[in-house]
Short mmCIF file of C-alpha atoms in Angstrom, two decimals:
data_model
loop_
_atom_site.label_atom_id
_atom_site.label_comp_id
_atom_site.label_asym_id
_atom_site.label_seq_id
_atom_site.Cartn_x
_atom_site.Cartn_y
_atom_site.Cartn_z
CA UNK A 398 14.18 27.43 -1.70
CA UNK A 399 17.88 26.99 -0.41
CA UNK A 400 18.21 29.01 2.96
CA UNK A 401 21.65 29.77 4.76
CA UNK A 402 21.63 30.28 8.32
CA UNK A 403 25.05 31.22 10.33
CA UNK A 404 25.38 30.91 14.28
CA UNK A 405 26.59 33.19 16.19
CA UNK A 406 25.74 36.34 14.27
CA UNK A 407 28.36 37.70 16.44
CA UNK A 408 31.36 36.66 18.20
CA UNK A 409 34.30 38.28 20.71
CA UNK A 410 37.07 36.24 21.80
CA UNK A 411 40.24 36.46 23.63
CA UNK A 412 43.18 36.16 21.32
CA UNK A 413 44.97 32.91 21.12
CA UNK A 414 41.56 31.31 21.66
CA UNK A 415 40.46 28.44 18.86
CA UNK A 416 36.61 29.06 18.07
CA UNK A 417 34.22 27.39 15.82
CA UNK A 418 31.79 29.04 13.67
CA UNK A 419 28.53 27.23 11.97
CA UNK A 420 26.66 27.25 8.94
CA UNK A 421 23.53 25.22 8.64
CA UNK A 422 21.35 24.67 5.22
CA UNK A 423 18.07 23.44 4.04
CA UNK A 424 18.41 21.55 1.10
CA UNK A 425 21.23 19.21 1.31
CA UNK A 426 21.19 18.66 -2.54
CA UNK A 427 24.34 21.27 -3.18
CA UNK A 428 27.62 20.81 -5.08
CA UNK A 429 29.62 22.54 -2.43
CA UNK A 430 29.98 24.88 0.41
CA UNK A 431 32.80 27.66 0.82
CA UNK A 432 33.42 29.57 3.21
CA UNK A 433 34.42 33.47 2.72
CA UNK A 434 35.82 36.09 4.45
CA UNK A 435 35.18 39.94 4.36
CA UNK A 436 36.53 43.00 5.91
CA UNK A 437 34.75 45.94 6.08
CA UNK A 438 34.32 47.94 3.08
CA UNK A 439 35.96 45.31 0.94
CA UNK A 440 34.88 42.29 -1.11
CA UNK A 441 34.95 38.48 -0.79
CA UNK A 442 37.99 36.24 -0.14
CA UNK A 443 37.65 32.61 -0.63
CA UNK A 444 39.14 30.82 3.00
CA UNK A 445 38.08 27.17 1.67
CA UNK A 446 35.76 25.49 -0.71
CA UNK A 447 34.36 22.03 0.15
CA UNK A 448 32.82 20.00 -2.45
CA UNK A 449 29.71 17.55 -1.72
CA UNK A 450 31.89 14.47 -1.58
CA UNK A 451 34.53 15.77 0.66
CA UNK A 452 33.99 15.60 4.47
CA UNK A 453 36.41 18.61 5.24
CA UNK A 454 39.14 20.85 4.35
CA UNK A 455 42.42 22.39 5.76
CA UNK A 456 44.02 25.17 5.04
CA UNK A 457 46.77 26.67 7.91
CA UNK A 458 44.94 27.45 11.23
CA UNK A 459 41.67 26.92 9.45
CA UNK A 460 39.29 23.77 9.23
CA UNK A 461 35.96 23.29 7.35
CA UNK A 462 34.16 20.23 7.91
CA UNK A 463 30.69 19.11 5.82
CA UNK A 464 27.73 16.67 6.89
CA UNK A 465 25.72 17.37 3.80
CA UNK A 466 22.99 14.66 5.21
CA UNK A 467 22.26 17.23 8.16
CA UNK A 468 22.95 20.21 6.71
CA UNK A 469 25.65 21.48 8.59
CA UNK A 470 29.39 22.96 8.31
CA UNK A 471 32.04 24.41 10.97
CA UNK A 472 34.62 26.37 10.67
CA UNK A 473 37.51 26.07 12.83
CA UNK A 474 40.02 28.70 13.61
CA UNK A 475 42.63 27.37 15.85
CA UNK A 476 45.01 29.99 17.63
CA UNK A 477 42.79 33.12 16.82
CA UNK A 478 44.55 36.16 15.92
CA UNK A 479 43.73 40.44 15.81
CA UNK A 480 44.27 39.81 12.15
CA UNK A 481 41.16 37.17 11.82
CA UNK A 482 38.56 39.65 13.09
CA UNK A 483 35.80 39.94 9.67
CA UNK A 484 32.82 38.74 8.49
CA UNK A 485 33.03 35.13 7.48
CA UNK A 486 30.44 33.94 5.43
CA UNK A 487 29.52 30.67 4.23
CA UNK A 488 27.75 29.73 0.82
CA UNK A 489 25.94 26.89 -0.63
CA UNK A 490 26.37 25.79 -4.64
CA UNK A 491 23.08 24.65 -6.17
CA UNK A 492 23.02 24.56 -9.60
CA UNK A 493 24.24 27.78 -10.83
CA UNK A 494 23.27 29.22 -7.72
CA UNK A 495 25.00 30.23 -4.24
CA UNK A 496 22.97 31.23 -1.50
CA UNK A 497 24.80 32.77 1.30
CA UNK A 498 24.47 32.95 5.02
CA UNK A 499 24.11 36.42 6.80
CA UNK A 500 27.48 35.79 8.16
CA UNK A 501 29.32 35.76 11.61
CA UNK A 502 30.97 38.89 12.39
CA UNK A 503 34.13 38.18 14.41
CA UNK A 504 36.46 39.93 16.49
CA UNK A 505 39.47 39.22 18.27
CA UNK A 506 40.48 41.33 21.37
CA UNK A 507 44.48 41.72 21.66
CA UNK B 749 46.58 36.14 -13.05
CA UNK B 750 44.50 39.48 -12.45
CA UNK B 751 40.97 39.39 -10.37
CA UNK B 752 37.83 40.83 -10.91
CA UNK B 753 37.82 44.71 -11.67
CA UNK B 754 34.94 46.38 -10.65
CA UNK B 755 34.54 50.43 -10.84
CA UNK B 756 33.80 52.66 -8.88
CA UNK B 757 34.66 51.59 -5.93
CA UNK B 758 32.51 53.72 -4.61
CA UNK B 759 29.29 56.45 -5.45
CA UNK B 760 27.33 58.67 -3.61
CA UNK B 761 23.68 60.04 -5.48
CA UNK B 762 20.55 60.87 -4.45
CA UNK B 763 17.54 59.35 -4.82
CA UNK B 764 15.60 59.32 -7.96
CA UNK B 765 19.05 59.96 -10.13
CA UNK B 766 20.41 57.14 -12.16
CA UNK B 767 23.76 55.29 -11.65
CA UNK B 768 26.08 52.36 -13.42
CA UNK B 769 28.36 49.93 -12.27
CA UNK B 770 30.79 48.51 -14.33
CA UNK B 771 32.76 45.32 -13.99
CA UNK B 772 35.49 43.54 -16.11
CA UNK B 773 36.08 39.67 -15.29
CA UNK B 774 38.98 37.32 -15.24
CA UNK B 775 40.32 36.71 -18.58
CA UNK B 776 38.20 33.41 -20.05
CA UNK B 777 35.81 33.13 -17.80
CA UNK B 778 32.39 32.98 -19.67
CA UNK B 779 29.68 33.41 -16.72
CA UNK B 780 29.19 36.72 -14.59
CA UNK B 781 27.41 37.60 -12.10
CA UNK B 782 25.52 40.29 -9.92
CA UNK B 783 25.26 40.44 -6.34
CA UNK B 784 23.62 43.00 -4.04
CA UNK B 785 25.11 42.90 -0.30
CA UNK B 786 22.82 45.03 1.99
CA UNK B 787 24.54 46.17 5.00
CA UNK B 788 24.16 43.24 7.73
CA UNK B 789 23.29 40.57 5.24
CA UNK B 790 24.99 38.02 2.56
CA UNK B 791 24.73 38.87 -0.79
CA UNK B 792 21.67 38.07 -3.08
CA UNK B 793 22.34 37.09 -6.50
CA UNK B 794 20.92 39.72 -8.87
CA UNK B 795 21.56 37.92 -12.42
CA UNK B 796 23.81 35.65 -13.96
CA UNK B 797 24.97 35.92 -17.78
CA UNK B 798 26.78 33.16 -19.62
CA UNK B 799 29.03 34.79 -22.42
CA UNK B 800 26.41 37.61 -23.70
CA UNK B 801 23.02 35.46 -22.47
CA UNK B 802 20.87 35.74 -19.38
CA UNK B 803 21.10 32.68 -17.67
CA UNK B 804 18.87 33.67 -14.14
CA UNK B 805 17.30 37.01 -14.07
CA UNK B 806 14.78 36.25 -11.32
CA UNK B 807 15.71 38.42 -8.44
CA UNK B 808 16.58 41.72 -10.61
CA UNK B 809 13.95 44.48 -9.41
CA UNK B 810 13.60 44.86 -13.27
CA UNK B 811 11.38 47.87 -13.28
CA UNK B 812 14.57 49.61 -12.34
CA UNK B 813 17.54 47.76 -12.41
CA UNK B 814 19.15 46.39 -15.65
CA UNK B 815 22.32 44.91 -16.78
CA UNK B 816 24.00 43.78 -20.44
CA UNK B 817 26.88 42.14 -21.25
CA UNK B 818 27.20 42.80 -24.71
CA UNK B 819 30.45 41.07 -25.95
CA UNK B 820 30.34 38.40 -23.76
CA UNK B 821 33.32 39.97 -21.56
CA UNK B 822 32.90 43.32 -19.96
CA UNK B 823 29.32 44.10 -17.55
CA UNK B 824 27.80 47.62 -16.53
CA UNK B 825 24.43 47.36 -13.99
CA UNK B 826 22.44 50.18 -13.93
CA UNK B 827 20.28 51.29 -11.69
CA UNK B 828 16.98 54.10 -12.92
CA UNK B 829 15.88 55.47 -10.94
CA UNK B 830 17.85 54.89 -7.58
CA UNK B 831 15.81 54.78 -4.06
CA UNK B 832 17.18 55.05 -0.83
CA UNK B 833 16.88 51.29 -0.08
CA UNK B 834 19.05 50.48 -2.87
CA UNK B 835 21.91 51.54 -0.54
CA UNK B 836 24.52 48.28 -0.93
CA UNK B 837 27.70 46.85 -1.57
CA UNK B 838 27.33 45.59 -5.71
CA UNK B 839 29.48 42.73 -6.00
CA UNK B 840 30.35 41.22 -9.49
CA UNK B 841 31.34 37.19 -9.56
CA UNK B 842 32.76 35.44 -12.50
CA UNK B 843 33.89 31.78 -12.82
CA UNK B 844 34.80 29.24 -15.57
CA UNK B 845 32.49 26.48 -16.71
CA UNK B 846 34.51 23.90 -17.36
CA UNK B 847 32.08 21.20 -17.06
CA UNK B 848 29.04 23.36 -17.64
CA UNK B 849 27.01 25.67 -16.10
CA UNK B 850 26.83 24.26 -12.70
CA UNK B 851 29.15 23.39 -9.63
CA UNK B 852 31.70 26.15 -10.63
CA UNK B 853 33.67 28.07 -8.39
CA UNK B 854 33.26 31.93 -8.33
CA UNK B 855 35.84 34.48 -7.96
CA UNK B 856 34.69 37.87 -6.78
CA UNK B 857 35.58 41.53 -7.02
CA UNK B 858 36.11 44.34 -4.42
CA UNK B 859 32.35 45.03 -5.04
CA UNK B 860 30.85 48.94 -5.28
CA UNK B 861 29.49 50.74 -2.55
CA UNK B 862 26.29 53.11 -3.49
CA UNK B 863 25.05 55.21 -1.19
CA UNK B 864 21.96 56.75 -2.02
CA UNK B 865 20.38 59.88 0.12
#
């Protein structure tokens, strides 16, 4: 059975700080990752999608990276801003199925 | 190109009364899915159709919860009867199988937030 596990569960920075969040998995045997974002009391918005053969991907101030042989991805956020405070999840493709973390709750202090 | 709909967005009841979600994909894609999101935690798939067929059932509390997609397009997930710890955010997923069932990205919704006292 796939789990997700996300470190920190929570974070506080400073903004302008860059900050890296992580996503670790047990079966290495997935299609992709992706990582989401949430605010509260809204649904999922897809930041970046990585698939098995890739190593990482960019998108503005944001950088996922994937080492599917340890089980591991980071996001980057360089330049943090009040704006990036959420949830961001990240989610595993097996099969049919994604398995998501419990997600890193962020917040960025003006 | 319009999102996934999901209604309502949100719905208070108490416990023991019945309630429905409904949820409307984007246009062409053929698999759907279910998610509950407890407060705190990532969401757990609840089932999966492709066009009008249940692909992956396995985590829907059936003795309560069900769900149809009848046409293949539109999706309503009811829950009968509700408890308290069916308090969530119901998210609805839908992507495109272009190569098949698997590896596909999914697109979600706003999701539907039950409360139940």
């Amino acid at each position: 059975k796939q789990e997700v596990t996300q470190i920190p569960a929570a974070l506080s920075v400073p903004e302008g700080e860059n900050l890296v969040l992580n996503c670790s998995f047990t079966d290495s045997a997935i299609y992709n990752l992706q990582w989401f974002r949430q605010d509260p009391g809204k649904g999922l918005t897809s930041l970046l999608l990585i698939q098995s053969s890739q190593r990482e991907q960019t998108s503005g101030r944001l950088n996922a990276s994937l080492d599917k042989s340890s089980g591991r991805s980071t996001l980057y956020i360089a330049a943090s801003q009040p704006g990036d405070s959420a949830t961001y999840l990240c989610a595993v493709l097996r099969g049919s199925r994604l398995t998501f973390g419990e997600g890193t709750q962020l917040t960025v202090n003006p | 190109e319009a999102g996934v709909a999901q209604s309502p967005r949100y719905k208070i009841i108490e416990k023991r009364q019945s309630v429905a979600f409904w949820c409307n994909p984007i246009s062409g894609h053929a698999t759907l899915y279910w998610y509950q999101q407890i407060l705190g935690q990532g969401p757990k798939l609840l089932i999966q159709f492709q066009n009008n067929g249940v692909v992956d059932d396995s985590q829907l509390p059936k003795d309560r919860f069900s769900a149809e997609r009848l046409k293949g397009v539109d999706s309503t997930l009811k829950i009968q009867p509700a408890k308290l710890e069916d308090s969530a955010v119901y998210l609805c997923a839908s992507s495109s199988p272009r190569g098949g069932l698997t590896g596909n990205e999914q697109f979600f919704g706003p999701g539907t937030r039950l409360t139940v006292l």
